[in-house]
Amino acid sequence: MKNIKIILFLLSIFSVQKNHAQVWVSDNGDGTYTNPVLHADYSDPDVVRAGDDYYMTASSFNCIPGLPILHSKDLVNWKIIGHALVKQPPFETYNKVQHGNGVWAPSINYHNNEFYIYYPDPDFGIYMIKAKKAEGPWSEPLLVKAGTGLIDPSPLWDTDGKAYMVHAFAGSRAQIKSLLVVCTMKPDGTVVNNDEVMVIDGHESEGTIEGPKFYKRNNYYYIFAPAGGVPTGWQTILRSKNVFGPYEKKKVLEQGSTTINGPHQGAWVTTQTGEDWFFHFQDKGAYGRIVHLQPVKWENDWPVMGQDFDKNGIGEPVTTFKKPNVGKKYAVETPAESDEFNSPKLGLQWQWQANKQINFGMPTSLGYLNLFCNTTSSNIFNAPNLLLQKFPAEEFTATTKLTFNPRLNGESTGLLIMGLDYSYLNFKNDNGKLYLNQKTGTFDKAVSESETKPVLIDNNTIYLRVKISKGGICSFFYSLDDKNYQAIGKEFTAREGKWIGAKVGLFALGTEVKNDSGNVAVDWFRITK
């Protein structure tokens, strides 16, 4: 009997993993891939190669743990292997929800057998963290250049031992924008000097120029920088044989006749076989800033990205293309999505809305995730203990099984679609009885909420489901047996958050502070087609 249970358990895990891998897979299995390589909100991606391995990080804003680290062997198949930022400083600020603040566009680099990440916090300055292994542990954040409005840092260690940094400015803080500066940096990367030299003013012809990445090739210094705005822009390349310029420029990638708007900020990578590739993101509204991969060739020491479909001398994004040649073939991998909560560690796909506190919740050795109803907030928008993950595809279904153990009146839990607009299934304790309804909120300077008529539920174990269709259309369902699902509430159109895509996940909330709050035992959370 015991062996039969083990076999059934392993079969269930395989089934979940199979569904999970089918939600969005870029690798076509025939030597080609289809963009995006990640249909998820890995905003402002930067990628570095170390030997035969590739590592990506991305903006994480107020979501913690931050600075996700993804790993790939072939630039197409990616998995999450960790986070570089466990807790975001200053703690007194980021222990509270700070929508749209925090970690903006980072850069990841491999120098002297160490990984470096420089990330900007537009309200405090540029931080540096480093690690011997990309999986970590990473050092504590070091503020290497203080200031407000300093964003998008990218370092360059030159062949003569000197070091430099390029960065941009956030007009919302600095009152200056659409220009890039180069400054010197201490060779060990711990201090970025205040000796900025402006190398381009983008007001005349580049719109908003930002997101620079610093490289050197064939004695040219290159600054790759998106211009023209996030949803409507293009890629501009600057080059010079002097690190401080003057730089000449060229537009090398634009939307053109394709459906890939942007194409925005990214990273240039050279494979171990000598091929060149460029990652960039596409702003897809509620789905966030999804990641594309473009082939690159060099002509007259200028990069040529994508394919020039309209023959105007500027590349356009490809949809399907031959996979990068990295010398070997590798299996299909996708970032984690489903979670059985059978491990004593929380899955790497999950993030909180603020620095985690111990009483938010924790994995257990009992086969479930334990969340506590201890956070009181006038609305869910500003609750720090929302446990959320990125939308993994254009269409998917999220289902969770949970057991609600309330101890205080007004405690609630449920399944949530979160953004500037949000909607969720609200499983609530009302004077000892459990009710389920849909609550929907809209943020526009303030939060306004509406809710449907509650349905009495006679069991504290419930299955909650949301089905996301094209366009971010969300339909909610519930079941008491995981077989018969009933629709509840109204259709909801997901909306992006502050600089991030919409998210899906779980919550547990209370209405008062007591010495023994209720809890929610989350058995599993599954992403399927």
Short mmCIF file of C-alpha atoms in Angstrom, two decimals:
data_model
loop_
_atom_site.label_atom_id
_atom_site.label_comp_id
_atom_site.label_asym_id
_atom_site.label_seq_id
_atom_site.Cartn_x
_atom_site.Cartn_y
_atom_site.Cartn_z
CA MET A 1 0.00 0.00 0.00
CA LYS A 2 2.82 2.36 0.87
CA ASN A 3 4.53 1.72 -2.50
CA ILE A 4 1.26 2.42 -4.34
CA LYS A 5 0.93 5.78 -2.55
CA ILE A 6 4.50 6.69 -3.51
CA ILE A 7 3.84 5.81 -7.17
CA LEU A 8 0.60 7.82 -7.22
CA PHE A 9 2.39 10.78 -5.62
CA LEU A 10 5.19 10.69 -8.21
CA LEU A 11 2.64 10.41 -11.04
CA SER A 12 0.80 13.45 -9.70
CA ILE A 13 4.02 15.45 -9.55
CA PHE A 14 4.87 14.43 -13.14
CA SER A 15 1.39 15.43 -14.29
CA VAL A 16 1.68 18.87 -12.70
CA GLN A 17 5.13 19.42 -14.15
CA LYS A 18 3.91 18.40 -17.59
CA ASN A 19 1.06 20.90 -17.45
CA HIS A 20 3.32 23.52 -16.03
CA ALA A 21 5.78 23.11 -18.91
CA GLN A 22 2.98 23.38 -21.48
CA VAL A 23 1.78 26.86 -20.48
CA TRP A 24 4.44 28.72 -22.46
CA VAL A 25 7.39 26.99 -24.10
CA SER A 26 9.58 28.96 -26.48
CA ASP A 27 11.63 25.95 -27.63
CA ASN A 28 9.85 24.35 -30.59
CA GLY A 29 11.82 21.11 -30.29
CA ASP A 30 12.99 21.22 -33.91
CA GLY A 31 16.04 23.45 -33.54
CA THR A 32 14.01 26.67 -33.61
CA TYR A 33 12.45 28.90 -30.98
CA THR A 34 9.48 31.27 -30.94
CA ASN A 35 9.54 34.64 -29.24
CA PRO A 36 9.07 35.60 -26.52
CA VAL A 37 11.54 33.27 -24.84
CA LEU A 38 9.88 34.25 -21.55
CA HIS A 39 6.21 35.24 -21.67
CA ALA A 40 6.49 36.72 -18.20
CA ASP A 41 7.34 40.06 -16.64
CA TYR A 42 11.14 39.95 -16.45
CA SER A 43 11.40 43.68 -16.99
CA ASP A 44 14.67 45.32 -18.08
CA PRO A 45 16.47 41.98 -18.55
CA ASP A 46 20.24 41.79 -18.43
CA VAL A 47 22.19 38.66 -19.29
CA VAL A 48 25.80 37.58 -18.84
CA ARG A 49 27.73 34.49 -19.90
CA ALA A 50 30.13 32.71 -17.55
CA GLY A 51 31.78 29.80 -19.34
CA ASP A 52 29.01 27.62 -20.77
CA ASP A 53 26.32 29.12 -18.54
CA TYR A 54 24.07 32.14 -18.99
CA TYR A 55 22.49 34.15 -16.21
CA MET A 56 19.71 36.71 -16.31
CA THR A 57 18.41 39.23 -13.81
CA ALA A 58 15.62 41.77 -14.06
CA SER A 59 13.93 44.67 -12.30
CA SER A 60 11.91 43.68 -9.23
CA PHE A 61 10.74 47.08 -7.87
CA ASN A 62 9.05 46.58 -4.47
CA CYS A 63 8.65 42.80 -4.83
CA ILE A 64 10.70 40.66 -2.42
CA PRO A 65 12.79 38.57 -2.73
CA GLY A 66 14.12 40.79 -5.48
CA LEU A 67 16.56 40.61 -8.37
CA PRO A 68 15.58 37.16 -9.68
CA ILE A 69 18.43 35.05 -11.02
CA LEU A 70 17.60 32.82 -13.98
CA HIS A 71 19.92 30.27 -15.58
CA SER A 72 20.12 28.90 -19.11
CA LYS A 73 22.44 26.73 -21.15
CA ASP A 74 21.14 27.78 -24.58
CA LEU A 75 19.60 31.30 -24.18
CA VAL A 76 16.11 29.91 -24.91
CA ASN A 77 15.30 27.62 -21.98
CA TRP A 78 15.39 29.35 -18.59
CA LYS A 79 14.75 28.42 -14.97
CA ILE A 80 14.80 30.46 -11.76
CA ILE A 81 17.70 29.49 -9.51
CA GLY A 82 17.51 32.18 -6.84
CA HIS A 83 17.25 35.84 -5.92
CA ALA A 84 20.12 38.20 -5.25
CA LEU A 85 18.18 40.51 -2.92
CA VAL A 86 16.64 38.79 0.09
CA LYS A 87 15.65 42.02 1.84
CA GLN A 88 15.54 45.50 0.38
CA PRO A 89 17.19 48.48 2.11
CA PRO A 90 16.43 50.89 3.63
CA PHE A 91 14.37 48.44 5.68
CA GLU A 92 12.18 51.06 7.34
CA THR A 93 11.06 52.10 3.85
CA TYR A 94 10.59 48.73 2.16
CA ASN A 95 8.98 46.98 5.11
CA LYS A 96 5.95 48.84 3.77
CA VAL A 97 4.45 48.54 0.29
CA GLN A 98 6.12 50.95 -2.16
CA HIS A 99 4.40 50.40 -5.50
CA GLY A 100 6.77 51.17 -8.39
CA ASN A 101 9.73 52.04 -6.16
CA GLY A 102 12.75 49.95 -5.24
CA VAL A 103 14.83 47.97 -7.73
CA TRP A 104 14.74 49.54 -11.19
CA ALA A 105 16.77 48.29 -14.20
CA PRO A 106 19.84 46.32 -13.00
CA SER A 107 22.95 45.06 -14.77
CA ILE A 108 24.65 41.72 -14.15
CA ASN A 109 28.34 41.26 -14.92
CA TYR A 110 31.03 38.59 -14.54
CA HIS A 111 34.42 40.06 -13.64
CA ASN A 112 37.49 38.48 -12.03
CA ASN A 113 35.56 35.25 -11.41
CA GLU A 114 32.83 37.07 -9.51
CA PHE A 115 29.28 38.10 -10.37
CA TYR A 116 28.37 41.74 -9.88
CA ILE A 117 24.91 43.27 -9.96
CA TYR A 118 24.48 47.02 -9.97
CA TYR A 119 20.93 48.14 -9.36
CA PRO A 120 19.39 51.59 -8.97
CA ASP A 121 16.90 52.72 -6.40
CA PRO A 122 15.70 56.04 -7.86
CA ASP A 123 15.07 57.45 -4.38
CA PHE A 124 18.43 56.56 -2.85
CA GLY A 125 21.11 55.85 -5.46
CA ILE A 126 23.05 53.02 -7.10
CA TYR A 127 23.79 49.82 -5.14
CA MET A 128 26.23 46.98 -5.81
CA ILE A 129 26.07 43.35 -4.70
CA LYS A 130 28.37 40.50 -5.68
CA ALA A 131 28.74 36.72 -5.35
CA LYS A 132 31.14 33.90 -6.19
CA LYS A 133 28.22 31.89 -7.58
CA ALA A 134 25.15 33.22 -9.32
CA GLU A 135 22.99 31.08 -7.02
CA GLY A 136 24.43 33.05 -4.12
CA PRO A 137 24.94 33.86 -1.40
CA TRP A 138 25.09 37.49 -2.50
CA SER A 139 26.69 40.23 -0.46
CA GLU A 140 24.70 42.88 1.36
CA PRO A 141 23.81 45.87 -0.86
CA LEU A 142 26.50 48.56 -0.89
CA LEU A 143 25.48 52.10 -1.85
CA VAL A 144 28.22 52.98 -4.36
CA LYS A 145 26.74 56.26 -5.58
CA ALA A 146 24.16 58.15 -3.56
CA GLY A 147 21.64 60.44 -5.20
CA THR A 148 18.04 60.75 -6.28
CA GLY A 149 17.01 59.95 -9.82
CA LEU A 150 20.13 57.90 -10.72
CA ILE A 151 18.95 54.90 -12.76
CA ASP A 152 20.01 52.18 -15.20
CA PRO A 153 23.68 51.70 -14.18
CA SER A 154 26.03 49.60 -16.30
CA PRO A 155 29.74 49.18 -15.47
CA LEU A 156 32.68 48.58 -17.79
CA TRP A 157 36.03 47.21 -16.70
CA ASP A 158 38.48 48.29 -19.38
CA THR A 159 41.47 46.34 -20.65
CA ASP A 160 43.88 48.80 -18.98
CA GLY A 161 42.47 48.10 -15.52
CA LYS A 162 40.39 51.26 -15.31
CA ALA A 163 36.66 51.08 -14.63
CA TYR A 164 33.72 53.21 -15.71
CA MET A 165 29.96 53.38 -15.44
CA VAL A 166 27.20 54.68 -17.67
CA HIS A 167 23.81 55.59 -16.22
CA ALA A 168 20.65 57.54 -16.92
CA PHE A 169 18.30 59.80 -14.94
CA ALA A 170 14.67 59.54 -13.81
CA GLY A 171 13.02 62.89 -14.44
CA SER A 172 10.47 62.21 -11.69
CA ARG A 173 13.27 62.50 -9.11
CA ALA A 174 16.22 64.23 -10.78
CA GLN A 175 14.26 66.83 -12.78
CA ILE A 176 16.51 65.94 -15.71
CA LYS A 177 16.01 63.07 -18.14
CA SER A 178 16.71 61.67 -21.60
CA LEU A 179 20.48 61.93 -21.27
CA LEU A 180 23.27 59.49 -20.55
CA VAL A 181 26.46 60.10 -18.60
CA VAL A 182 29.75 58.24 -18.22
CA CYS A 183 31.76 58.48 -15.00
CA THR A 184 34.77 56.73 -13.51
CA MET A 185 34.54 53.93 -11.00
CA LYS A 186 36.96 52.49 -8.48
CA PRO A 187 38.40 49.31 -10.10
CA ASP A 188 37.05 47.12 -7.30
CA GLY A 189 33.56 48.41 -8.10
CA THR A 190 32.85 49.79 -4.64
CA VAL A 191 32.74 53.53 -5.47
CA VAL A 192 31.26 55.29 -8.49
CA ASN A 193 32.69 58.78 -8.76
CA ASN A 194 30.83 62.06 -9.22
CA ASP A 195 32.75 63.06 -12.35
CA GLU A 196 29.95 62.59 -14.88
CA VAL A 197 30.39 63.48 -18.54
CA MET A 198 27.23 63.72 -20.64
CA VAL A 199 27.66 61.66 -23.80
CA ILE A 200 24.23 62.17 -25.37
CA ASP A 201 21.25 64.46 -24.98
CA GLY A 202 18.29 62.56 -26.39
CA HIS A 203 15.81 65.43 -26.49
CA GLU A 204 16.55 66.33 -30.08
CA SER A 205 16.01 63.02 -31.86
CA GLU A 206 15.88 60.12 -29.41
CA GLY A 207 12.80 60.95 -27.36
CA THR A 208 13.47 59.38 -23.99
CA ILE A 209 16.86 57.68 -24.06
CA GLU A 210 17.62 55.44 -21.08
CA GLY A 211 18.53 51.88 -20.07
CA PRO A 212 22.17 51.95 -21.27
CA LYS A 213 24.46 48.92 -21.34
CA PHE A 214 28.23 49.44 -21.63
CA TYR A 215 30.49 47.22 -23.81
CA LYS A 216 33.83 47.24 -25.60
CA ARG A 217 34.60 45.52 -28.90
CA ASN A 218 37.40 46.00 -31.46
CA ASN A 219 38.66 49.09 -29.59
CA TYR A 220 35.22 50.72 -29.77
CA TYR A 221 33.24 51.62 -26.68
CA TYR A 222 29.56 50.84 -27.20
CA ILE A 223 26.52 52.05 -25.33
CA PHE A 224 23.36 50.11 -26.20
CA ALA A 225 20.36 52.24 -25.23
CA PRO A 226 16.62 52.13 -25.90
CA ALA A 227 15.02 55.38 -26.99
CA GLY A 228 11.62 56.72 -27.93
CA GLY A 229 9.70 55.43 -24.89
CA VAL A 230 8.86 51.99 -23.53
CA PRO A 231 5.87 50.94 -25.67
CA THR A 232 6.81 52.83 -28.84
CA GLY A 233 10.58 53.06 -29.01
CA TRP A 234 13.62 51.49 -30.65
CA GLN A 235 17.24 50.52 -29.98
CA THR A 236 19.95 53.12 -30.46
CA ILE A 237 23.65 52.23 -30.46
CA LEU A 238 26.36 54.73 -29.54
CA ARG A 239 30.02 54.05 -30.34
CA SER A 240 33.32 55.84 -29.84
CA LYS A 241 37.03 55.04 -29.57
CA ASN A 242 37.16 57.29 -26.52
CA VAL A 243 35.25 56.22 -23.41
CA PHE A 244 34.01 59.78 -22.86
CA GLY A 245 33.15 60.32 -26.53
CA PRO A 246 32.20 62.00 -28.67
CA TYR A 247 29.89 59.13 -29.66
CA GLU A 248 28.29 58.55 -33.05
CA LYS A 249 24.93 56.83 -33.07
CA LYS A 250 22.76 54.52 -35.15
CA LYS A 251 19.25 53.07 -34.86
CA VAL A 252 19.55 49.28 -35.19
CA LEU A 253 16.22 47.72 -34.11
CA GLU A 254 12.63 48.95 -34.42
CA GLN A 255 9.10 47.54 -34.48
CA GLY A 256 8.71 48.18 -38.19
CA SER A 257 6.09 45.95 -39.78
CA THR A 258 6.03 43.51 -36.84
CA THR A 259 3.66 43.30 -33.88
CA ILE A 260 6.56 43.57 -31.40
CA ASN A 261 6.26 47.06 -29.95
CA GLY A 262 9.21 48.70 -28.25
CA PRO A 263 11.56 46.87 -28.70
CA HIS A 264 13.06 48.05 -25.43
CA GLN A 265 16.04 47.68 -23.10
CA GLY A 266 18.15 44.53 -23.07
CA ALA A 267 21.52 42.83 -23.28
CA TRP A 268 24.10 41.73 -25.84
CA VAL A 269 25.62 38.24 -25.38
CA THR A 270 28.27 36.34 -27.35
CA THR A 271 28.06 32.54 -27.20
CA GLN A 272 31.03 30.23 -26.73
CA THR A 273 30.80 29.45 -30.47
CA GLY A 274 31.10 33.13 -31.41
CA GLU A 275 27.46 33.91 -32.21
CA ASP A 276 25.95 37.20 -31.06
CA TRP A 277 22.46 37.65 -29.62
CA PHE A 278 20.41 40.45 -28.10
CA PHE A 279 17.74 40.23 -25.41
CA HIS A 280 15.09 42.92 -25.14
CA PHE A 281 11.64 43.30 -23.68
CA GLN A 282 8.25 44.06 -25.16
CA ASP A 283 5.68 45.96 -23.10
CA LYS A 284 2.52 43.82 -23.21
CA GLY A 285 0.29 45.69 -20.78
CA ALA A 286 -1.15 43.47 -18.08
CA TYR A 287 1.26 40.66 -19.05
CA GLY A 288 4.21 42.89 -18.20
CA ARG A 289 7.47 43.32 -20.04
CA ILE A 290 8.09 39.99 -21.72
CA VAL A 291 11.51 38.86 -22.99
CA HIS A 292 12.52 38.39 -26.66
CA LEU A 293 15.75 37.11 -28.21
CA GLN A 294 17.16 38.52 -31.47
CA PRO A 295 20.05 37.34 -33.66
CA VAL A 296 22.89 39.85 -34.09
CA LYS A 297 25.49 40.24 -36.80
CA TRP A 298 28.23 42.85 -37.03
CA GLU A 299 28.76 44.97 -40.14
CA ASN A 300 31.37 47.75 -40.22
CA ASP A 301 31.60 47.49 -36.42
CA TRP A 302 27.88 48.16 -35.98
CA PRO A 303 25.50 45.50 -34.64
CA VAL A 304 22.66 44.46 -36.95
CA MET A 305 19.78 43.08 -34.87
CA GLY A 306 16.85 40.91 -35.92
CA GLN A 307 16.05 40.95 -39.63
CA ASP A 308 15.57 43.89 -41.96
CA PHE A 309 12.19 42.87 -43.40
CA ASP A 310 11.39 46.23 -45.01
CA LYS A 311 14.96 46.82 -46.27
CA ASN A 312 15.33 50.26 -44.67
CA GLY A 313 18.64 49.39 -43.01
CA ILE A 314 17.12 48.90 -39.54
CA GLY A 315 16.47 45.48 -38.06
CA GLU A 316 13.06 44.27 -36.89
CA PRO A 317 12.26 41.61 -34.28
CA VAL A 318 11.96 38.00 -35.43
CA THR A 319 9.11 35.73 -34.34
CA THR A 320 10.56 32.27 -35.01
CA PHE A 321 14.26 31.67 -35.60
CA LYS A 322 17.00 29.06 -35.41
CA LYS A 323 18.16 28.48 -31.84
CA PRO A 324 21.60 29.76 -30.78
CA ASN A 325 24.51 27.45 -31.40
CA VAL A 326 26.04 26.77 -27.99
CA GLY A 327 27.80 23.56 -29.01
CA LYS A 328 25.26 21.16 -27.46
CA LYS A 329 21.52 20.51 -27.24
CA TYR A 330 19.71 20.97 -23.96
CA ALA A 331 16.34 19.91 -22.57
CA VAL A 332 13.31 22.18 -22.41
CA GLU A 333 13.08 24.19 -19.19
CA THR A 334 10.69 26.88 -18.00
CA PRO A 335 10.58 29.02 -14.86
CA ALA A 336 8.75 27.48 -11.91
CA GLU A 337 5.02 28.18 -11.71
CA SER A 338 3.05 25.42 -9.91
CA ASP A 339 3.87 24.64 -6.29
CA GLU A 340 2.82 21.53 -4.36
CA PHE A 341 4.22 23.04 -1.12
CA ASN A 342 5.78 19.67 -0.26
CA SER A 343 9.23 21.22 0.19
CA PRO A 344 10.38 23.03 3.33
CA LYS A 345 11.28 25.94 1.03
CA LEU A 346 8.93 28.28 -0.76
CA GLY A 347 9.10 28.05 -4.55
CA LEU A 348 11.34 30.61 -6.23
CA GLN A 349 8.47 31.98 -8.32
CA TRP A 350 6.87 33.64 -5.29
CA GLN A 351 7.36 37.23 -4.11
CA TRP A 352 5.82 39.37 -1.38
CA GLN A 353 4.72 43.00 -1.83
CA ALA A 354 7.28 44.23 0.74
CA ASN A 355 10.13 42.91 2.86
CA LYS A 356 8.99 39.60 4.34
CA GLN A 357 8.16 39.46 8.03
CA ILE A 358 8.23 36.15 9.86
CA ASN A 359 4.51 36.31 10.64
CA PHE A 360 3.44 36.57 6.98
CA GLY A 361 3.64 32.80 6.66
CA MET A 362 6.02 29.92 6.05
CA PRO A 363 6.39 26.49 4.45
CA THR A 364 5.88 23.53 6.73
CA SER A 365 7.13 19.95 7.01
CA LEU A 366 3.49 18.85 6.80
CA GLY A 367 2.96 19.25 3.05
CA TYR A 368 1.33 22.67 2.94
CA LEU A 369 2.08 26.38 3.03
CA ASN A 370 0.92 28.19 6.18
CA LEU A 371 -0.27 31.79 5.82
CA PHE A 372 -1.36 33.93 8.77
CA CYS A 373 -4.29 36.39 8.88
CA ASN A 374 -2.36 39.01 10.80
CA THR A 375 -2.09 42.02 8.50
CA THR A 376 -4.76 44.68 8.72
CA SER A 377 -5.17 47.11 5.84
CA SER A 378 -8.02 49.30 4.66
CA ASN A 379 -7.73 47.47 1.32
CA ILE A 380 -5.69 44.69 -0.18
CA PHE A 381 -3.77 47.08 -2.46
CA ASN A 382 -1.47 48.16 0.37
CA ALA A 383 -1.18 44.81 2.17
CA PRO A 384 2.50 43.75 2.33
CA ASN A 385 1.80 40.03 2.80
CA LEU A 386 0.38 39.22 -0.62
CA LEU A 387 2.16 36.16 -2.01
CA LEU A 388 2.24 36.60 -5.78
CA GLN A 389 3.87 35.38 -8.98
CA LYS A 390 4.09 36.66 -12.54
CA PHE A 391 1.60 35.80 -15.28
CA PRO A 392 3.46 32.94 -17.08
CA ALA A 393 1.62 33.03 -20.41
CA GLU A 394 -1.08 34.78 -22.41
CA GLU A 395 -3.61 32.10 -21.47
CA PHE A 396 -3.52 29.89 -18.39
CA THR A 397 -5.54 28.64 -15.43
CA ALA A 398 -4.52 28.95 -11.78
CA THR A 399 -6.16 26.65 -9.22
CA THR A 400 -5.45 26.33 -5.51
CA LYS A 401 -6.65 24.10 -2.69
CA LEU A 402 -6.73 25.67 0.75
CA THR A 403 -8.12 25.05 4.21
CA PHE A 404 -9.17 28.14 6.15
CA ASN A 405 -8.84 28.12 9.95
CA PRO A 406 -10.11 31.52 11.13
CA ARG A 407 -9.97 32.52 14.77
CA LEU A 408 -11.21 36.08 14.58
CA ASN A 409 -14.20 37.68 12.96
CA GLY A 410 -13.50 39.31 9.62
CA GLU A 411 -10.45 37.23 8.73
CA SER A 412 -10.21 36.30 5.05
CA THR A 413 -8.17 34.46 2.46
CA GLY A 414 -8.41 33.75 -1.23
CA LEU A 415 -7.12 33.82 -4.79
CA LEU A 416 -6.03 37.16 -6.22
CA ILE A 417 -5.30 38.87 -9.55
CA MET A 418 -3.25 41.94 -8.59
CA GLY A 419 -2.47 45.15 -10.47
CA LEU A 420 -3.52 48.79 -10.42
CA ASP A 421 -6.95 47.22 -10.83
CA TYR A 422 -7.43 43.95 -8.96
CA SER A 423 -10.01 41.27 -8.32
CA TYR A 424 -10.09 38.30 -6.00
CA LEU A 425 -12.12 35.49 -4.51
CA ASN A 426 -12.68 36.48 -0.89
CA PHE A 427 -13.22 33.56 1.53
CA LYS A 428 -14.26 35.28 4.74
CA ASN A 429 -15.21 34.48 8.33
CA ASP A 430 -18.36 36.41 9.23
CA ASN A 431 -19.51 35.72 12.80
CA GLY A 432 -18.51 32.08 12.66
CA LYS A 433 -19.84 31.36 9.18
CA LEU A 434 -17.78 31.20 5.99
CA TYR A 435 -18.78 33.14 2.89
CA LEU A 436 -17.27 33.46 -0.58
CA ASN A 437 -17.62 36.40 -2.94
CA GLN A 438 -15.66 38.41 -5.50
CA LYS A 439 -14.14 41.75 -4.55
CA THR A 440 -12.81 44.13 -7.20
CA GLY A 441 -10.76 47.27 -6.73
CA THR A 442 -9.53 50.12 -8.88
CA PHE A 443 -6.60 52.39 -8.07
CA ASP A 444 -6.72 55.99 -9.31
CA LYS A 445 -5.02 58.20 -6.71
CA ALA A 446 -7.18 56.30 -4.20
CA VAL A 447 -8.62 52.80 -4.05
CA SER A 448 -12.32 52.13 -4.61
CA GLU A 449 -13.78 48.64 -4.14
CA SER A 450 -16.95 46.77 -5.02
CA GLU A 451 -18.11 43.26 -4.16
CA THR A 452 -20.68 40.65 -5.15
CA LYS A 453 -23.26 39.06 -2.89
CA PRO A 454 -21.61 36.48 -0.60
CA VAL A 455 -22.31 32.75 -0.97
CA LEU A 456 -22.47 30.63 2.19
CA ILE A 457 -19.86 27.84 2.16
CA ASP A 458 -20.37 24.87 4.51
CA ASN A 459 -16.77 23.63 4.38
CA ASN A 460 -13.50 25.30 5.38
CA THR A 461 -11.62 23.42 2.62
CA ILE A 462 -12.22 24.92 -0.81
CA TYR A 463 -10.80 24.93 -4.33
CA LEU A 464 -10.47 28.34 -6.00
CA ARG A 465 -9.75 28.90 -9.68
CA VAL A 466 -9.14 31.76 -12.09
CA LYS A 467 -8.97 31.27 -15.85
CA ILE A 468 -7.06 33.92 -17.84
CA SER A 469 -7.90 34.30 -21.53
CA LYS A 470 -6.31 36.47 -24.22
CA GLY A 471 -6.43 40.14 -23.37
CA GLY A 472 -6.06 39.37 -19.67
CA ILE A 473 -9.76 38.45 -19.27
CA CYS A 474 -10.17 36.69 -15.91
CA SER A 475 -13.04 34.38 -14.96
CA PHE A 476 -13.38 33.04 -11.41
CA PHE A 477 -14.68 29.66 -10.18
CA TYR A 478 -14.89 27.62 -6.98
CA SER A 479 -15.44 23.98 -6.04
CA LEU A 480 -15.82 21.86 -2.93
CA ASP A 481 -14.58 18.63 -4.55
CA ASP A 482 -12.13 19.72 -7.32
CA LYS A 483 -14.55 18.23 -9.86
CA ASN A 484 -17.59 20.45 -10.12
CA TYR A 485 -16.58 24.09 -10.49
CA GLN A 486 -19.14 26.89 -10.31
CA ALA A 487 -18.63 30.32 -11.80
CA ILE A 488 -18.72 33.22 -9.37
CA GLY A 489 -18.65 36.97 -9.83
CA LYS A 490 -18.05 38.88 -13.03
CA GLU A 491 -15.37 38.82 -15.71
CA PHE A 492 -12.43 41.03 -14.83
CA THR A 493 -9.83 42.51 -17.16
CA ALA A 494 -6.38 42.34 -15.59
CA ARG A 495 -4.40 45.56 -15.49
CA GLU A 496 -0.67 46.10 -15.05
CA GLY A 497 0.74 47.24 -11.73
CA LYS A 498 3.07 50.19 -11.17
CA TRP A 499 5.85 49.44 -13.71
CA ILE A 500 5.13 45.72 -13.44
CA GLY A 501 2.73 43.23 -14.99
CA ALA A 502 -0.33 41.83 -13.27
CA LYS A 503 0.27 39.00 -10.81
CA VAL A 504 -1.64 36.02 -9.51
CA GLY A 505 -1.45 34.57 -6.03
CA LEU A 506 -2.68 34.21 -2.48
CA PHE A 507 -3.45 36.30 0.59
CA ALA A 508 -4.49 36.03 4.22
CA LEU A 509 -5.79 39.11 6.02
CA GLY A 510 -7.30 40.16 9.33
CA THR A 511 -9.25 43.15 10.61
CA GLU A 512 -7.78 43.51 14.09
CA VAL A 513 -4.57 42.84 15.96
CA LYS A 514 -4.80 39.99 18.46
CA ASN A 515 -2.33 37.56 19.98
CA ASP A 516 -3.45 34.53 17.96
CA SER A 517 -4.54 35.16 14.38
CA GLY A 518 -6.15 32.59 12.13
CA ASN A 519 -4.26 30.68 9.45
CA VAL A 520 -4.67 29.24 5.98
CA ALA A 521 -3.18 25.86 5.00
CA VAL A 522 -2.51 26.02 1.25
CA ASP A 523 -2.23 22.44 -0.01
CA TRP A 524 -1.15 23.31 -3.57
CA PHE A 525 -1.19 25.96 -6.28
CA ARG A 526 -1.21 24.78 -9.91
CA ILE A 527 -0.79 26.55 -13.23
CA THR A 528 -2.34 24.64 -16.15
CA LYS A 529 -3.65 25.39 -19.62
#
